Coordinates of C-alpha atoms (C1' of nucleotides) in Angstrom, one line a residue:
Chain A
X1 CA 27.3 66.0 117.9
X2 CA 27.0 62.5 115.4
X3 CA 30.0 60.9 114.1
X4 CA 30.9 62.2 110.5
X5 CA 29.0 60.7 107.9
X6 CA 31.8 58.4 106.7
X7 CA 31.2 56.9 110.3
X8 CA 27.6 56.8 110.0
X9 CA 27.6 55.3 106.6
X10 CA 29.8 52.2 107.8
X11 CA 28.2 52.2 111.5
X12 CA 27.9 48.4 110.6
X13 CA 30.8 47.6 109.9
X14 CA 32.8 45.8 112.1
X15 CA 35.9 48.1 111.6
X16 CA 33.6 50.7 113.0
X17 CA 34.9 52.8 116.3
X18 CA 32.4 51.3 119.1
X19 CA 31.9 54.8 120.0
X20 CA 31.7 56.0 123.7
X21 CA 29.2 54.7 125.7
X22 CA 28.7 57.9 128.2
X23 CA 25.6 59.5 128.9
X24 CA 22.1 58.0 128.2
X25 CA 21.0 55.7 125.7
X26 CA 19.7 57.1 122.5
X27 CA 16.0 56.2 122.4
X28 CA 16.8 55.4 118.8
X29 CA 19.9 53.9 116.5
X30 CA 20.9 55.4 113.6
X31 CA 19.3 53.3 111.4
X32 CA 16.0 53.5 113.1
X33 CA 16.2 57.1 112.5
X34 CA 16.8 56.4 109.2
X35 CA 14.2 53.8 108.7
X36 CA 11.9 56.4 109.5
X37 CA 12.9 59.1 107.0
X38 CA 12.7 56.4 104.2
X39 CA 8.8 55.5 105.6
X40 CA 8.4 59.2 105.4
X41 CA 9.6 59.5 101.9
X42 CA 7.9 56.5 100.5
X43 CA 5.2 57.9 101.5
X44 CA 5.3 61.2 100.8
X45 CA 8.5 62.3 98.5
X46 CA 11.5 64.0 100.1
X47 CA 9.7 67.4 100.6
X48 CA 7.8 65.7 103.4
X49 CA 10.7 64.5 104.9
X50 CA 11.5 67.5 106.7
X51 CA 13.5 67.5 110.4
X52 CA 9.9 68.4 112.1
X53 CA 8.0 66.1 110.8
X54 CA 10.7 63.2 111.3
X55 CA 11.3 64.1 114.9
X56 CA 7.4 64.0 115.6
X57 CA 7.5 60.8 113.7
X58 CA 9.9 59.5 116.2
X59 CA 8.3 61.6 119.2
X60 CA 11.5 63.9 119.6
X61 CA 11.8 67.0 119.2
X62 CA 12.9 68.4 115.7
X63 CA 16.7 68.9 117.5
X64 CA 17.1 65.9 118.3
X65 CA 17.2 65.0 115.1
X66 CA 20.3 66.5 115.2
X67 CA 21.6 64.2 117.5
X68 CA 21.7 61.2 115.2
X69 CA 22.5 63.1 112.2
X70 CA 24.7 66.3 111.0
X71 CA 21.8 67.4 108.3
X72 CA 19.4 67.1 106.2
X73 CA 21.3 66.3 103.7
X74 CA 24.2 63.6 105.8
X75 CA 19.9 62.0 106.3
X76 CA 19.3 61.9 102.5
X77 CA 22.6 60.4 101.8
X78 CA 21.7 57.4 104.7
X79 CA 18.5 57.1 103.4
X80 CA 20.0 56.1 99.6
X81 CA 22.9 54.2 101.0
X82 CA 20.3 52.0 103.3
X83 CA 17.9 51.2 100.4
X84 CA 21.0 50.3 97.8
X85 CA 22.5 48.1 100.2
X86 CA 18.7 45.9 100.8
X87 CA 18.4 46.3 97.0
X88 CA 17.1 42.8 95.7
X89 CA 19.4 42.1 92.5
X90 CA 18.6 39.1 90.4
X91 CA 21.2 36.8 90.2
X92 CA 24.0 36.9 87.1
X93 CA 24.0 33.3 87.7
X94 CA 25.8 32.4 84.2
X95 CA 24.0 34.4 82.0
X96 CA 26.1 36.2 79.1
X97 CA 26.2 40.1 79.5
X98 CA 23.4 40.9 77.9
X99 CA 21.2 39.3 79.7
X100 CA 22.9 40.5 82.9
X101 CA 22.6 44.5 82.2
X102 CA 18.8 43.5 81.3
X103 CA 18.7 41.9 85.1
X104 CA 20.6 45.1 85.8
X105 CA 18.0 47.9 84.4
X106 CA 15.2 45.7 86.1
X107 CA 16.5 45.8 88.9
X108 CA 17.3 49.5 89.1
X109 CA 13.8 50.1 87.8
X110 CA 12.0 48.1 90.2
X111 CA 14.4 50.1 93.6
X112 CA 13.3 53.6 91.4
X113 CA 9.8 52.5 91.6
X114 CA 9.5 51.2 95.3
X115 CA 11.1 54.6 96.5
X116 CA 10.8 57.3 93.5
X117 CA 12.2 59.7 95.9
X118 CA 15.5 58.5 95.1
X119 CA 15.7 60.3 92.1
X120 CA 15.7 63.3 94.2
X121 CA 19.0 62.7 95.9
X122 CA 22.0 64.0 93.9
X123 CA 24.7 63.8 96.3
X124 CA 28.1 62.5 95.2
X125 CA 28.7 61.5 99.0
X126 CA 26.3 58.8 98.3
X127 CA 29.2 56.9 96.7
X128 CA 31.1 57.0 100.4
X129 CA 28.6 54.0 101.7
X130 CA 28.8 50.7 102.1
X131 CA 25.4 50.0 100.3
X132 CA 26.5 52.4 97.0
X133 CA 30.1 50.1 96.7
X134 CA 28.7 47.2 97.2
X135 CA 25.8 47.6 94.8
X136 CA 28.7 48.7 92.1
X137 CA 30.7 46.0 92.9
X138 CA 28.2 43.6 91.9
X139 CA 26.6 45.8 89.2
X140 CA 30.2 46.1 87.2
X141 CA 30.6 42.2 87.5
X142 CA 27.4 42.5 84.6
X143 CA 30.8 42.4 82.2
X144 CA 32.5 40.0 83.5
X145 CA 33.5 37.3 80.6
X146 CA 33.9 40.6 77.9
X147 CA 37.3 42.1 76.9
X148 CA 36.0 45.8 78.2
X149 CA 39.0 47.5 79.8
X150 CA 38.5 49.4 83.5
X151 CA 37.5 52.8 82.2
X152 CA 34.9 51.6 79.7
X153 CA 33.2 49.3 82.4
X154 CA 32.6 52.1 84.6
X155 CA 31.5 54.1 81.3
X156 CA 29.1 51.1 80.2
X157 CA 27.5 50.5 83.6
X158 CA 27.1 54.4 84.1
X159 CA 25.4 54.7 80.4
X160 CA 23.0 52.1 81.7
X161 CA 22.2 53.9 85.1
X162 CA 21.6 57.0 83.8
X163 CA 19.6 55.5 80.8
X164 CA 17.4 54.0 83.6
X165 CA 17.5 57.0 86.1
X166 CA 15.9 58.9 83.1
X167 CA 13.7 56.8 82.0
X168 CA 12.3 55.7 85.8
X169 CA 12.0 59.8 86.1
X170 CA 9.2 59.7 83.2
X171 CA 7.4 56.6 84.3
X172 CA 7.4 56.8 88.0
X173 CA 6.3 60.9 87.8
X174 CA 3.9 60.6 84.9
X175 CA 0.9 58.7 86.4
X176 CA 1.5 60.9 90.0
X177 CA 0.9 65.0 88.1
X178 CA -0.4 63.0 84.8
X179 CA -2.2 65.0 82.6
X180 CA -4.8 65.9 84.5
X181 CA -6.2 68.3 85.9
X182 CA -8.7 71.1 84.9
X183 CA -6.1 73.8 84.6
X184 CA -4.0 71.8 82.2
X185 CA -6.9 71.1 79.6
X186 CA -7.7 75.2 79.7
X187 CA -3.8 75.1 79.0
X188 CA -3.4 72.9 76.1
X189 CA -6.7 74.4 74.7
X190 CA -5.5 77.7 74.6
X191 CA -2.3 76.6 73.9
X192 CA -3.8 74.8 70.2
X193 CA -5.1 78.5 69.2
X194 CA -1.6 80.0 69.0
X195 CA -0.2 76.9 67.3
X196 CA -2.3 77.2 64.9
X197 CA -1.0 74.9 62.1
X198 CA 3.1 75.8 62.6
X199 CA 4.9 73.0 63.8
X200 CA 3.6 70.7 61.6
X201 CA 6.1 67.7 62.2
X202 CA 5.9 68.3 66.1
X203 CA 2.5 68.0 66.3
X204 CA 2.4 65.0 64.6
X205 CA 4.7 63.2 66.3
X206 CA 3.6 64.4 69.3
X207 CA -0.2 63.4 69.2
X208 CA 1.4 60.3 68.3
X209 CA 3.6 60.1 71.6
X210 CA 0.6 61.5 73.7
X211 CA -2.0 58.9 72.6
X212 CA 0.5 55.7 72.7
X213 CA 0.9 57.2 76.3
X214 CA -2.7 56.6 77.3
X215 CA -2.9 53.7 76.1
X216 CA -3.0 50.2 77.9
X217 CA 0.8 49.5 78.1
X218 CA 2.9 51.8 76.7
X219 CA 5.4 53.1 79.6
X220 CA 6.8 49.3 79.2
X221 CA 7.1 49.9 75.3
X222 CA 9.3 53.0 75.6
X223 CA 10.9 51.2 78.1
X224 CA 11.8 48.3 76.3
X225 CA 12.7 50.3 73.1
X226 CA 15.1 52.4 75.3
X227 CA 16.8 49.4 77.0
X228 CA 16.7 47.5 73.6
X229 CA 18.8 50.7 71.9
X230 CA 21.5 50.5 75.0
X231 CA 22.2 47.1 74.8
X232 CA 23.0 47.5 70.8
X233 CA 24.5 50.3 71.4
X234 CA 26.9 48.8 74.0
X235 CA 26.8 45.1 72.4
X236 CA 28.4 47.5 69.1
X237 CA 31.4 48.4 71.6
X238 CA 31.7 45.1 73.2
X239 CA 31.4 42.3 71.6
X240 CA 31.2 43.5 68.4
Chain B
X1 CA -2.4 89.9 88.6
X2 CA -0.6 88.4 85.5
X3 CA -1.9 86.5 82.6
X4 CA -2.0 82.3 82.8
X5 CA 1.0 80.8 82.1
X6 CA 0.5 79.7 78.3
X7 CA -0.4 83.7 77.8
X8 CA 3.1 84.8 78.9
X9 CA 4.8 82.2 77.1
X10 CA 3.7 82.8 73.6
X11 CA 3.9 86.7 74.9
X12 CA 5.5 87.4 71.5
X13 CA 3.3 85.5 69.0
X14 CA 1.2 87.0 66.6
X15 CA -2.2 85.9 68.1
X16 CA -1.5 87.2 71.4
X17 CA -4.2 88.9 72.7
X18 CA -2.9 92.5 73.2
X19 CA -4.0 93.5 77.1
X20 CA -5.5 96.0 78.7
X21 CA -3.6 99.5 78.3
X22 CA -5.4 100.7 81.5
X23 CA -3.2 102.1 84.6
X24 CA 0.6 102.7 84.9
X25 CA 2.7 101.4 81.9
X26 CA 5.6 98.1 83.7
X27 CA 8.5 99.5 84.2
X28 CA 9.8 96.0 83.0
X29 CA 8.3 94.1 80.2
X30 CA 8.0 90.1 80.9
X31 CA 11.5 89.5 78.8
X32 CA 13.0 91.7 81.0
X33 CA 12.5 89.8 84.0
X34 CA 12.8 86.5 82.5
X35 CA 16.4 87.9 81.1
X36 CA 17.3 89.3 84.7
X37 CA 16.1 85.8 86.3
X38 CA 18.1 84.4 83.9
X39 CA 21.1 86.4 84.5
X40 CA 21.0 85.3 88.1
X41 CA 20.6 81.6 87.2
X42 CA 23.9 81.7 85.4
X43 CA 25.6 83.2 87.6
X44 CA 24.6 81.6 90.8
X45 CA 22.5 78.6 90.2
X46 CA 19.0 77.8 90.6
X47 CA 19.2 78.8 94.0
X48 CA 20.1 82.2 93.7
X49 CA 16.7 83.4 91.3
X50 CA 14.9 84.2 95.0
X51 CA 11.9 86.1 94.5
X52 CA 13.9 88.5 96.5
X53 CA 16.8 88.6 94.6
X54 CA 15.3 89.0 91.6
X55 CA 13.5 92.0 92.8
X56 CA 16.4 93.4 93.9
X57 CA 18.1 93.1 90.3
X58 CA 15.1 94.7 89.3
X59 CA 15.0 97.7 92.1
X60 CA 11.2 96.8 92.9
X61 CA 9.9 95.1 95.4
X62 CA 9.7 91.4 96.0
X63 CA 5.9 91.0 95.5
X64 CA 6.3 93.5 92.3
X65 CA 7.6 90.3 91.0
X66 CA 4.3 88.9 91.0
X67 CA 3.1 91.6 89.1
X68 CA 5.1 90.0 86.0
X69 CA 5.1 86.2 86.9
X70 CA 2.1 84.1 88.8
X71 CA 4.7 82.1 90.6
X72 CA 8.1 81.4 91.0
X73 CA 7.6 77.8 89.2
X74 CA 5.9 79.8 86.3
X75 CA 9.1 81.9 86.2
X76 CA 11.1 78.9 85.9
X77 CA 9.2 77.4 83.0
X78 CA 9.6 80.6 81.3
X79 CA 13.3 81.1 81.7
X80 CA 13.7 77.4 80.2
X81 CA 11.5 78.1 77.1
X82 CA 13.2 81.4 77.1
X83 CA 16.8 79.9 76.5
X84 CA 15.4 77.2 74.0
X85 CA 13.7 79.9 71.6
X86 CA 17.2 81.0 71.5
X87 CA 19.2 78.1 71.2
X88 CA 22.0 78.2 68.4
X89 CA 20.9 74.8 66.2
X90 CA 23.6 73.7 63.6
X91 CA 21.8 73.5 60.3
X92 CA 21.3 70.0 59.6
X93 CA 22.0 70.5 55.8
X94 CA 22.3 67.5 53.9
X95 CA 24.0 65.4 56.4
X96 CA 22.6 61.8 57.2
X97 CA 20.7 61.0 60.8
X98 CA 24.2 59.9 62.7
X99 CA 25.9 63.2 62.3
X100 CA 22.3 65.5 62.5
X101 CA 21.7 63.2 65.8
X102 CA 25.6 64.3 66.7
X103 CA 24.7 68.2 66.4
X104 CA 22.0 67.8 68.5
X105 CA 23.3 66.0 71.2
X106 CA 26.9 68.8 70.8
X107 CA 24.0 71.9 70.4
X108 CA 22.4 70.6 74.0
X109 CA 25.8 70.2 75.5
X110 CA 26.8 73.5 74.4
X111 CA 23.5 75.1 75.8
X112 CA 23.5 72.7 79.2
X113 CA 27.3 74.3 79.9
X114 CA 26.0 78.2 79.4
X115 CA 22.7 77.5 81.4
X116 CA 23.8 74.4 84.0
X117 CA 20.7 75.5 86.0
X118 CA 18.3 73.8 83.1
X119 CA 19.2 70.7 84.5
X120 CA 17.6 71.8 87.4
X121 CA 14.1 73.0 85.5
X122 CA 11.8 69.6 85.6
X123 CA 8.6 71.3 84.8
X124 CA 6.4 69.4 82.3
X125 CA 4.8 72.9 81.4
X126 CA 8.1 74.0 79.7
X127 CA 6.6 71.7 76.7
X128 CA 4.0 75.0 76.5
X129 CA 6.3 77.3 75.1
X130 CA 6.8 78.0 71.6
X131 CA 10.5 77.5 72.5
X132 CA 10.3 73.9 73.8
X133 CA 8.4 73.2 70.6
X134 CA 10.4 74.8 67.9
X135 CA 13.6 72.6 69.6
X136 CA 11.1 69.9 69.7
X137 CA 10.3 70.5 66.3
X138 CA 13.9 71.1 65.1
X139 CA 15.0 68.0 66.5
X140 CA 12.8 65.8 65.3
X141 CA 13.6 66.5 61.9
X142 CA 17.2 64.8 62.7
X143 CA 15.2 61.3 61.9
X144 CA 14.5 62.7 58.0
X145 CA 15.3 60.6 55.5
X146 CA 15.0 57.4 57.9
X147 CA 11.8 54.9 58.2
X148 CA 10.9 55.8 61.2
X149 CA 7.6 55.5 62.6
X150 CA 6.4 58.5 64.7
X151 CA 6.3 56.4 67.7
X152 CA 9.4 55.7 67.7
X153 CA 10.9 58.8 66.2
X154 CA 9.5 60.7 69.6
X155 CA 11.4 57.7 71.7
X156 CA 14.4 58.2 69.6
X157 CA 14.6 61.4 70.5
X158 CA 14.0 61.3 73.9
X159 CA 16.9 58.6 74.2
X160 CA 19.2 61.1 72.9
X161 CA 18.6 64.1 75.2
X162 CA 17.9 62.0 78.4
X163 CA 21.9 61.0 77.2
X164 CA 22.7 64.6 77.6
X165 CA 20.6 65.6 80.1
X166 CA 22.6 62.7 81.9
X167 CA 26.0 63.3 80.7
X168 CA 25.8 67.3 81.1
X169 CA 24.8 67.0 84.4
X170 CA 27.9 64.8 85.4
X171 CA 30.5 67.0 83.0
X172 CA 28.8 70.5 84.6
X173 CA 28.8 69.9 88.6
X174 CA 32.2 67.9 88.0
X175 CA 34.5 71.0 88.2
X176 CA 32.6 73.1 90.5
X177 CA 32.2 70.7 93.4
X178 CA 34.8 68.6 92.3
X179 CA 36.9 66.2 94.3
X180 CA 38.3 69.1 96.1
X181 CA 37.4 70.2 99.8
X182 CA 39.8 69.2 102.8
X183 CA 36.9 67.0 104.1
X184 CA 36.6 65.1 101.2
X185 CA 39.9 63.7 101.6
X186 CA 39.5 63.0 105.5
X187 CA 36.0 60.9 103.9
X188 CA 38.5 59.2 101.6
X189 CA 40.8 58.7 103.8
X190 CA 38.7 56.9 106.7
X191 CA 36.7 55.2 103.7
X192 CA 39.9 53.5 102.9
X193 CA 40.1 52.1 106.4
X194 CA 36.6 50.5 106.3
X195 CA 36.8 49.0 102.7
X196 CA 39.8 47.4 102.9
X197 CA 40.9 44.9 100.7
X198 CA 36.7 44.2 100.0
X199 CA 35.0 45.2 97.0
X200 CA 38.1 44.6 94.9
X201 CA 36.9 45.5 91.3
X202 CA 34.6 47.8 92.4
X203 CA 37.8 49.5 93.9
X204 CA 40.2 48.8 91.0
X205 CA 37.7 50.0 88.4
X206 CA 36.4 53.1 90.5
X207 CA 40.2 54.0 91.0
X208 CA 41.0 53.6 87.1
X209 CA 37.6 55.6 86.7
X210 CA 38.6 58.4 89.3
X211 CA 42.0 58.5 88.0
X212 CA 40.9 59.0 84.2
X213 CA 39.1 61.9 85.4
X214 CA 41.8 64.1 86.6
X215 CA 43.4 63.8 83.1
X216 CA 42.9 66.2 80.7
X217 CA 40.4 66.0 78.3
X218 CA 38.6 63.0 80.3
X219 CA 35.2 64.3 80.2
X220 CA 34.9 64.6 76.8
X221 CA 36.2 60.9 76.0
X222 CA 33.5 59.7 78.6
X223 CA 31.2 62.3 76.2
X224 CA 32.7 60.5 73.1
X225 CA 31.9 56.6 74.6
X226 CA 28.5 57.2 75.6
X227 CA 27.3 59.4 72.2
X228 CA 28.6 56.5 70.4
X229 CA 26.8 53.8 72.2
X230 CA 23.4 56.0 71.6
X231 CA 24.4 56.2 67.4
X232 CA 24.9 52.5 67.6
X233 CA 21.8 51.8 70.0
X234 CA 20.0 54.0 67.4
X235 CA 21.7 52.4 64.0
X236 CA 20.7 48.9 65.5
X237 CA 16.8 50.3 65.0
X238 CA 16.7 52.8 61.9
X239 CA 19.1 51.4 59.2
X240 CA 20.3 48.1 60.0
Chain C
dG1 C1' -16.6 112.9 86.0
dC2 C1' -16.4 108.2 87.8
dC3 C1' -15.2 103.4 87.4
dT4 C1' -12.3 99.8 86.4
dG5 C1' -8.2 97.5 85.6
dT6 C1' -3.3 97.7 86.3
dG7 C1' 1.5 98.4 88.5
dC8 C1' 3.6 98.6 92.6
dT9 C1' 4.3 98.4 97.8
dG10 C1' 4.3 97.1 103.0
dT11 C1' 3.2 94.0 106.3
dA12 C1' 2.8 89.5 107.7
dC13 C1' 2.2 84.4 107.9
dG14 C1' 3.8 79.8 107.7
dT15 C1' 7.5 76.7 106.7
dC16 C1' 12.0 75.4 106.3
dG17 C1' 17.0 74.1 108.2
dT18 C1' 19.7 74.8 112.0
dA19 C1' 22.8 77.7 115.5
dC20 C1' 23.2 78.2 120.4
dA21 C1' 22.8 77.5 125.2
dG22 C1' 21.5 74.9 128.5
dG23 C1' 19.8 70.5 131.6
dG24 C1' 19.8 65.7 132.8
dT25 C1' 22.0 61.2 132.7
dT26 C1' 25.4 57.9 132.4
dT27 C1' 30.1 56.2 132.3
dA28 C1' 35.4 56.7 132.9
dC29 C1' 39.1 58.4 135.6
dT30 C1' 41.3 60.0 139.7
Chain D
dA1 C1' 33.6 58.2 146.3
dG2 C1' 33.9 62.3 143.8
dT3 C1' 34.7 64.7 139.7
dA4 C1' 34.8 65.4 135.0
dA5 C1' 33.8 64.2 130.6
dA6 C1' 30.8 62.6 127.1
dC7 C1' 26.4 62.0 125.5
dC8 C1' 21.1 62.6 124.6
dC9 C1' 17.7 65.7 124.4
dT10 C1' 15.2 70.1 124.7
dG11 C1' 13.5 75.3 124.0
dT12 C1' 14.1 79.3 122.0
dA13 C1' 15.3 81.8 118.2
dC14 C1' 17.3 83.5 113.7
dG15 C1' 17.3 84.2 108.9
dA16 C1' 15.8 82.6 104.6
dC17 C1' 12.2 81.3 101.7
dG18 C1' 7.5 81.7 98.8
dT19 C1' 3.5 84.3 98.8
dA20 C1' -1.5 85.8 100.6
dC21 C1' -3.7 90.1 101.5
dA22 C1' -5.0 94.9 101.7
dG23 C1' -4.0 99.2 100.0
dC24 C1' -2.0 103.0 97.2
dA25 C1' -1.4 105.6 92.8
dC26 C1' -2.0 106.0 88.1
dA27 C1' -4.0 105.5 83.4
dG28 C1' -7.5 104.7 80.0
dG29 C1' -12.9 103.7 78.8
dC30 C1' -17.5 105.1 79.7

DNA sequence: GCCTGTGCTGTACGTCGTACAGGGTTTACT
DNA sequence: AGTAAACCCTGTACGACGTACAGCACAGGC
């Protein structure tokens, strides 16, 4: 049986047990196994990262797996960890703060849309690795130079994750299940007879959503308007 | 087999076609599933509305469940409109946008912590139902009396609830797999080993973070900070 | 009367995560 | 050197899941 996940996490590290070196070599490390899960996930979104499929993909069978990790869910956990702690973040060089939580949302953008799947892992053990700390370490020096106190840092940066975990969620999912599709027309047709006129204001508005939505750029304009309001917003608690 | 999905949504509106009367009469009408499904959702998660389960509550078998619902996705998109038609919505009255926007963001809240398993429900049908667009509908009208274009109005909006959708999410799982479990604090423990003295704000502001949230009424002041940075964010684009 | 559409059921398939019991291989200890 | 322990890997199998399919019984329209 693996190493608890703590162990796994920080297998790195240079505080990490060397572990004993009995029996035969594993045909793969850790991360190699992990590697693999992530090419599997890029590729396809979690659901085809299932234990068969990764064990065939490393020519094992699907207990073996089990070997290198404790579960499906100690994988999904390694699999976030690894791609936080490779995560290219621009520089802060000695740009004022709001310039560095705009670096910040970028940045978290662009990981979100190289590997969507991580908005499918919701595990609070993420925050055990190496990769997670170090990635908040850095992403909380974004105030550095304001007056916020502790508990408010971690409130800011966490308003501007989740601000960009929900927005990443609409762009990176909308052009995958779009709106097409036969059955959805048949849907929305059918589903313009029992509006009839009702809802006038929703209606309205959201024609007026839906269209700027096909056109040429618009996923960057929400995106910007969203980012623009979080900034005011936090530049209203900050530096006034 | 059951009617499309748009059909058993708007089930109860005027201009529903009325079916065929032929064979046995249901011994459940369509509400009365989606009410036992949702019955089971509260009390045990998304995970515990199994086809099987739900056929159970209902003494029928677990394909008879197909009788009333084309699929168990389709079931999920109609227990979401299902709680949204009934939402409670503090009237709006005369108030200005900051404190309508405040009702709607406490309304959501309030409905997130009865139903924790909407957080769960990401199906971009759920905008079918005639509950999704009375809330939609409802909400929207929070931006009355402001210049807002419809564009942006729709973005607004959206900012608001992703908040919620965010902030819920953190304030519902919080208690319920909470920081306690005796192999959390063995992963604490052998985390503290491999940190160290590295990462140093990360660890002083997670620590004042972590601390703040076994005080009392934590939650609701990290509620508090965030809603306010979304009024501001907001109050920097509508009224200057 | 039959036909047709409907509610309901039993059986069964494929997929998933993973428990369990081994077998082979390498190192550490006596 | 011999033994035991630790380790990698495998095969089989279980229980859960969603749901396809075929068939039954019942009710209304012709």
């Amino acid at each position: 049986m693996p190493r608890p996940l703590v162990d796994l996490l920080w297998r790195d590290s240079p505080s990490a047990s060397a572990g004993g070196s009995r029996g035969p070599r594993a045909r793969y490390s850790t991360g190699d196994v992990v590697a693999r899960a992530i090419a599997l996930a890029d590729e396809g979104g979690l659901t085809a990262v299932t234990v068969r499929a990764l064990a065939q993909s490393l020519e094992m069978t699907a207990m073996s797996v089990y070997t290198h990790v404790n579960s499906r869910d100690d994988l999904l956990v390694l699999m976030a960890d690894h791609v936080y702690a490779r995560m290219t973040s621009t520089p802060f060089g000695r740009a004022a703060w709001r310039t560095r939580v705009r670096r910040v949302a970028d940045d978290n953008l662009a990981l979100l849309r190289t590997h969507p799947w991580l908005l499918d892992v919701d595990d609070p053990r993420t925050a055990l690795g190496p990769g997670t700390i170090a990635k908040y370490d850095h992403e909380l020096r974004a105030f550095d130079g304001t007056s916020i106190g502790d508990i408010h840092r971690d409130a800011a940066l966490t308003f501007v994750l989740d601000f960009v975990r929900s927005s990443a969620s609409r762009i990176v999912t909308r052009p995958a299940t779009g709106e097409f599709g036969e059955l959805w027309e048949e849907s929305v047709a059918s589903l313009a007879r029992y509006v009839g006129d009702d809802f006038a204001l929703a209606q309205r508005v959201g024609r007026a959503a839906g269209e700027a939505m096909g056109g040429p750029h618009d996923a960057e304009r929400e995106w910007a308007y969203g980012l623009d309001r979080v900034i005011a917003g936090l530049g209203d608690a900050i530096s006034g």
